[in-house]
Backbone as CSV, one residue per row, in Angstrom:
resi,resn,N_x,N_y,N_z,CA_x,CA_y,CA_z,C_x,C_y,C_z
1,MET,19.406,21.123,103.328,19.696,20.824,101.944,19.287,19.383,101.668
2,LEU,18.502,19.202,100.634,18.069,17.890,100.195,19.042,17.442,99.099
3,VAL,19.655,16.294,99.262,20.676,15.823,98.307,20.095,14.709,97.453
4,LEU,20.110,14.962,96.142,19.659,13.966,95.193,20.764,12.943,94.934
5,PRO,20.429,11.695,94.672,21.468,10.702,94.406,22.074,10.860,92.987
6,ALA,23.102,10.132,92.703,23.746,10.166,91.391,22.814,9.588,90.310
7,GLU,22.002,8.625,90.697,21.072,8.004,89.756,19.639,8.102,90.286
8,LEU,18.750,8.638,89.439,17.337,8.773,89.824,16.501,8.450,88.627
9,THR,16.143,7.155,88.548,15.308,6.690,87.485,14.029,6.075,88.084
10,HIS,13.171,5.583,87.253,11.885,5.024,87.699,12.097,4.011,88.830
11,ALA,13.101,3.154,88.694,13.327,2.104,89.658,13.666,2.645,91.064
12,ARG,14.214,3.850,91.141,14.637,4.407,92.427,13.740,5.573,92.906
13,ALA,12.765,5.943,92.126,11.999,7.148,92.446,11.216,7.050,93.755
14,THR,10.558,5.951,94.003,9.752,5.805,95.238,10.637,5.934,96.480
15,ALA,11.751,5.267,96.483,12.635,5.310,97.639,13.205,6.710,97.828
16,CYS,13.522,7.356,96.710,14.037,8.719,96.800,12.982,9.690,97.330
17,CYS,11.765,9.523,96.899,10.663,10.364,97.402,10.510,10.223,98.905
18,ARG,10.562,9.007,99.387,10.426,8.754,100.812,11.583,9.414,101.595
19,MET,12.796,9.297,101.080,13.967,9.848,101.715,13.880,11.388,101.780
20,LEU,13.487,11.990,100.658,13.354,13.429,100.615,12.252,13.967,101.504
21,ALA,11.125,13.263,101.520,10.010,13.651,102.371,10.411,13.610,103.851
22,GLN,11.141,12.568,104.237,11.606,12.468,105.613,12.539,13.600,105.973
23,ALA,13.432,13.946,105.008,14.360,15.038,105.250,13.606,16.389,105.349
24,LEU,12.607,16.564,104.530,11.830,17.797,104.563,11.137,17.971,105.917
25,HIS,10.561,16.903,106.432,9.832,16.947,107.688,10.737,17.182,108.888
26,SER,11.984,16.741,108.765,12.881,16.873,109.916,13.698,18.165,109.874
27,ASP,13.675,18.901,108.778,14.415,20.119,108.658,13.549,21.319,109.035
28,PRO,13.946,22.098,110.041,13.077,23.218,110.519,13.179,24.463,109.625
29,SER,14.065,24.511,108.670,14.243,25.711,107.897,12.989,26.000,107.041
30,ARG,12.862,27.259,106.611,11.694,27.703,105.832,11.908,27.524,104.344
31,ALA,13.122,27.129,103.945,13.453,26.973,102.530,13.981,25.560,102.298
32,ALA,13.410,24.897,101.306,13.880,23.579,100.910,14.637,23.722,99.591
33,VAL,15.888,23.242,99.592,16.714,23.322,98.400,17.185,21.909,98.081
34,ALA,16.886,21.473,96.894,17.311,20.144,96.419,18.630,20.300,95.668
35,ASP,19.680,19.714,96.165,21.007,19.760,95.551,21.111,18.654,94.519
36,ALA,21.119,19.043,93.241,21.158,18.108,92.134,22.529,17.936,91.540
37,SER,23.579,18.402,92.237,24.926,18.366,91.698,25.433,16.967,91.421
38,ALA,25.038,15.973,92.184,25.488,14.569,91.976,24.694,13.866,90.918
39,LEU,23.527,14.367,90.568,22.611,13.693,89.623,23.222,13.624,88.240
40,ARG,23.464,12.418,87.768,24.026,12.208,86.420,23.209,11.269,85.564
41,VAL,22.589,10.245,86.166,21.810,9.292,85.432,20.335,9.486,85.876
42,PHE,19.496,9.916,84.966,18.110,10.168,85.334,17.185,10.104,84.130
43,ASP,15.908,9.989,84.408,14.889,10.031,83.372,13.806,10.999,83.914
44,SER,12.656,10.956,83.267,11.588,11.881,83.685,11.088,11.646,85.106
45,SER,11.402,10.501,85.652,11.066,10.242,87.073,11.742,11.225,87.982
46,ALA,12.896,11.746,87.616,13.583,12.744,88.444,12.717,14.001,88.535
47,LEU,12.079,14.347,87.451,11.156,15.534,87.525,9.978,15.199,88.433
48,ALA,9.448,14.032,88.332,8.315,13.647,89.187,8.687,13.720,90.656
49,VAL,9.896,13.264,90.980,10.383,13.309,92.352,10.560,14.732,92.819
50,LEU,11.157,15.570,91.963,11.310,16.989,92.344,9.976,17.678,92.518
51,LEU,9.029,17.409,91.641,7.700,18.035,91.756,6.988,17.569,93.018
52,GLU,7.144,16.278,93.390,6.529,15.795,94.614,7.206,16.447,95.812
53,CYS,8.492,16.589,95.740,9.254,17.249,96.813,8.794,18.720,96.960
54,ARG,8.592,19.384,95.829,8.087,20.767,95.861,6.717,20.802,96.504
55,ARG,5.849,19.891,96.122,4.480,19.857,96.665,4.524,19.672,98.180
56,GLU,5.389,18.772,98.619,5.524,18.484,100.080,6.087,19.728,100.783
57,ALA,7.072,20.356,100.205,7.669,21.546,100.816,6.641,22.650,100.933
58,LEU,5.883,22.911,99.871,4.859,23.941,99.942,3.791,23.616,100.972
59,ALA,3.406,22.349,101.080,2.429,21.955,102.072,2.923,22.219,103.490
60,LEU,4.249,22.199,103.697,4.859,22.469,104.967,5.139,23.943,105.179
61,GLY,4.755,24.793,104.201,4.973,26.214,104.300,6.374,26.639,103.932
62,LYS,7.070,25.818,103.174,8.465,26.127,102.820,8.543,26.520,101.336
63,SER,9.545,27.299,101.002,9.788,27.583,99.557,10.567,26.376,99.022
64,PHE,10.696,26.291,97.692,11.411,25.174,97.077,12.221,25.644,95.889
65,ALA,13.445,25.149,95.800,14.323,25.462,94.671,15.281,24.299,94.433
66,VAL,15.912,24.325,93.287,16.868,23.263,92.905,18.248,23.921,92.675
67,SER,19.252,23.408,93.303,20.611,23.942,93.081,21.404,22.976,92.230
68,ASN,22.282,23.534,91.420,23.199,22.765,90.587,22.524,21.765,89.653
69,PRO,21.467,22.154,89.006,20.783,21.153,88.092,21.661,20.911,86.853
70,HIS,21.704,19.652,86.460,22.388,19.294,85.225,21.673,19.948,84.047
71,PRO,22.411,20.391,83.034,21.741,21.008,81.868,20.675,20.135,81.222
72,ARG,20.857,18.823,81.228,19.830,17.913,80.659,18.625,17.875,81.521
73,LEU,18.751,18.076,82.837,17.584,18.140,83.705,16.777,19.395,83.415
74,ARG,17.496,20.522,83.236,16.811,21.785,82.860,16.103,21.628,81.545
75,ALA,16.776,20.995,80.568,16.136,20.781,79.240,14.918,19.880,79.356
76,LEU,14.969,18.875,80.197,13.817,17.987,80.352,12.662,18.728,81.026
77,ALA,12.983,19.560,82.004,11.925,20.353,82.660,11.294,21.332,81.691
78,ALA,12.089,21.915,80.808,11.536,22.807,79.769,10.665,22.022,78.807
79,LEU,11.094,20.864,78.414,10.345,20.040,77.491,8.929,19.686,78.076
80,TYR,8.896,19.385,79.331,7.640,19.060,80.004,6.879,20.296,80.510
81,GLY,7.453,21.443,80.335,6.765,22.675,80.723,6.677,22.933,82.210
82,VAL,7.659,22.439,82.968,7.634,22.616,84.414,8.775,23.400,84.953
83,SER,9.547,24.047,84.112,10.696,24.793,84.534,10.372,25.831,85.612
84,GLU,9.305,26.526,85.457,8.958,27.582,86.422,8.601,26.982,87.797
85,LEU,8.269,25.723,87.864,7.941,25.099,89.155,9.205,24.628,89.905
86,LEU,10.343,24.569,89.155,11.589,24.116,89.720,12.644,25.178,89.545
87,PRO,12.516,26.293,90.243,13.482,27.414,90.092,14.875,27.058,90.601
88,ASP,15.872,27.734,90.029,17.232,27.588,90.498,17.387,28.239,91.871
89,ALA,18.169,27.621,92.711,18.431,28.164,94.025,19.404,29.340,93.950
Protein backbone atom coordinates (compact mmCIF):
# COMPACT_ATOMS: atom_id res chain seq x y z
CA MET A 1 0.00 0.00 0.00
CA LEU A 2 1.32 3.40 -1.02
CA VAL A 3 0.34 6.05 1.51
CA LEU A 4 -0.19 9.62 0.39
CA PRO A 5 0.62 12.42 2.85
CA ALA A 6 -1.97 14.79 4.35
CA GLU A 7 -0.66 17.60 2.15
CA LEU A 8 0.33 17.17 -1.48
CA THR A 9 0.85 20.42 -3.32
CA HIS A 10 3.35 21.60 -5.91
CA ALA A 11 5.97 22.26 -3.22
CA ARG A 12 5.89 18.61 -2.06
CA ALA A 13 5.18 16.80 -5.31
CA THR A 14 8.75 15.91 -6.27
CA ALA A 15 9.60 14.45 -2.88
CA CYS A 16 6.34 12.52 -2.81
CA CYS A 17 7.01 11.09 -6.29
CA ARG A 18 10.42 9.86 -5.16
CA MET A 19 8.97 8.29 -2.01
CA LEU A 20 6.19 6.51 -3.91
CA ALA A 21 8.55 5.29 -6.65
CA GLN A 22 10.87 3.82 -4.04
CA ALA A 23 7.93 2.08 -2.35
CA LEU A 24 6.72 0.72 -5.69
CA HIS A 25 10.12 -0.75 -6.51
CA SER A 26 10.50 -2.39 -3.11
CA ASP A 27 7.00 -3.92 -3.00
CA PRO A 28 6.84 -7.35 -4.70
CA SER A 29 3.04 -7.39 -5.05
CA ARG A 30 1.39 -7.23 -8.48
CA ALA A 31 -1.06 -4.51 -7.45
CA ALA A 32 -0.19 -0.97 -6.44
CA VAL A 33 -2.80 0.82 -4.36
CA ALA A 34 -2.37 4.44 -3.33
CA ASP A 35 -4.14 5.14 -0.04
CA ALA A 36 -5.44 8.71 -0.22
CA SER A 37 -7.37 8.65 3.07
CA ALA A 38 -5.00 11.12 4.78
CA LEU A 39 -4.93 13.53 1.83
CA ARG A 40 -6.70 16.76 2.79
CA VAL A 41 -4.67 19.67 1.37
CA PHE A 42 -3.88 19.26 -2.32
CA ASP A 43 -3.86 20.87 -5.72
CA SER A 44 -3.56 19.52 -9.25
CA SER A 45 -0.04 18.36 -8.41
CA ALA A 46 -1.66 15.49 -6.50
CA LEU A 47 -3.09 14.26 -9.79
CA ALA A 48 0.31 14.57 -11.45
CA VAL A 49 1.86 12.51 -8.65
CA LEU A 50 -0.82 9.83 -8.91
CA LEU A 51 -0.48 9.68 -12.69
CA GLU A 52 3.29 9.34 -12.40
CA CYS A 53 2.82 6.63 -9.80
CA ARG A 54 0.42 4.86 -12.15
CA ARG A 55 2.92 5.11 -15.01
CA GLU A 56 5.67 3.67 -12.82
CA ALA A 57 3.41 0.85 -11.57
CA LEU A 58 2.39 -0.12 -15.10
CA ALA A 59 6.04 -0.06 -16.21
CA LEU A 60 6.73 -2.57 -13.42
CA GLY A 61 3.87 -4.78 -14.61
CA LYS A 62 1.58 -3.84 -11.73
CA SER A 63 -2.02 -2.71 -11.71
CA PHE A 64 -2.81 0.67 -10.12
CA ALA A 65 -5.75 1.99 -8.12
CA VAL A 66 -6.53 4.67 -5.54
CA SER A 67 -8.27 3.90 -2.25
CA ASN A 68 -10.23 6.34 -0.13
CA PRO A 69 -9.96 9.34 -2.46
CA HIS A 70 -11.33 12.61 -1.13
CA PRO A 71 -14.44 13.74 -3.08
CA ARG A 72 -12.58 16.89 -4.18
CA LEU A 73 -9.78 14.73 -5.59
CA ARG A 74 -12.33 12.74 -7.60
CA ALA A 75 -13.91 16.00 -8.80
CA LEU A 76 -10.50 17.35 -9.83
CA ALA A 77 -9.72 14.13 -11.72
CA ALA A 78 -13.06 14.41 -13.53
CA LEU A 79 -12.38 18.06 -14.38
CA TYR A 80 -9.04 17.13 -15.94
CA GLY A 81 -10.50 14.08 -17.68
CA VAL A 82 -8.27 11.51 -15.95
CA SER A 83 -10.79 9.71 -13.74
CA GLU A 84 -10.58 6.49 -15.72
CA LEU A 85 -6.80 6.43 -15.24
CA LEU A 86 -7.18 6.55 -11.45
CA PRO A 87 -9.75 3.85 -10.60
CA ASP A 88 -11.01 3.24 -7.10
CA ALA A 89 -9.46 0.30 -5.29
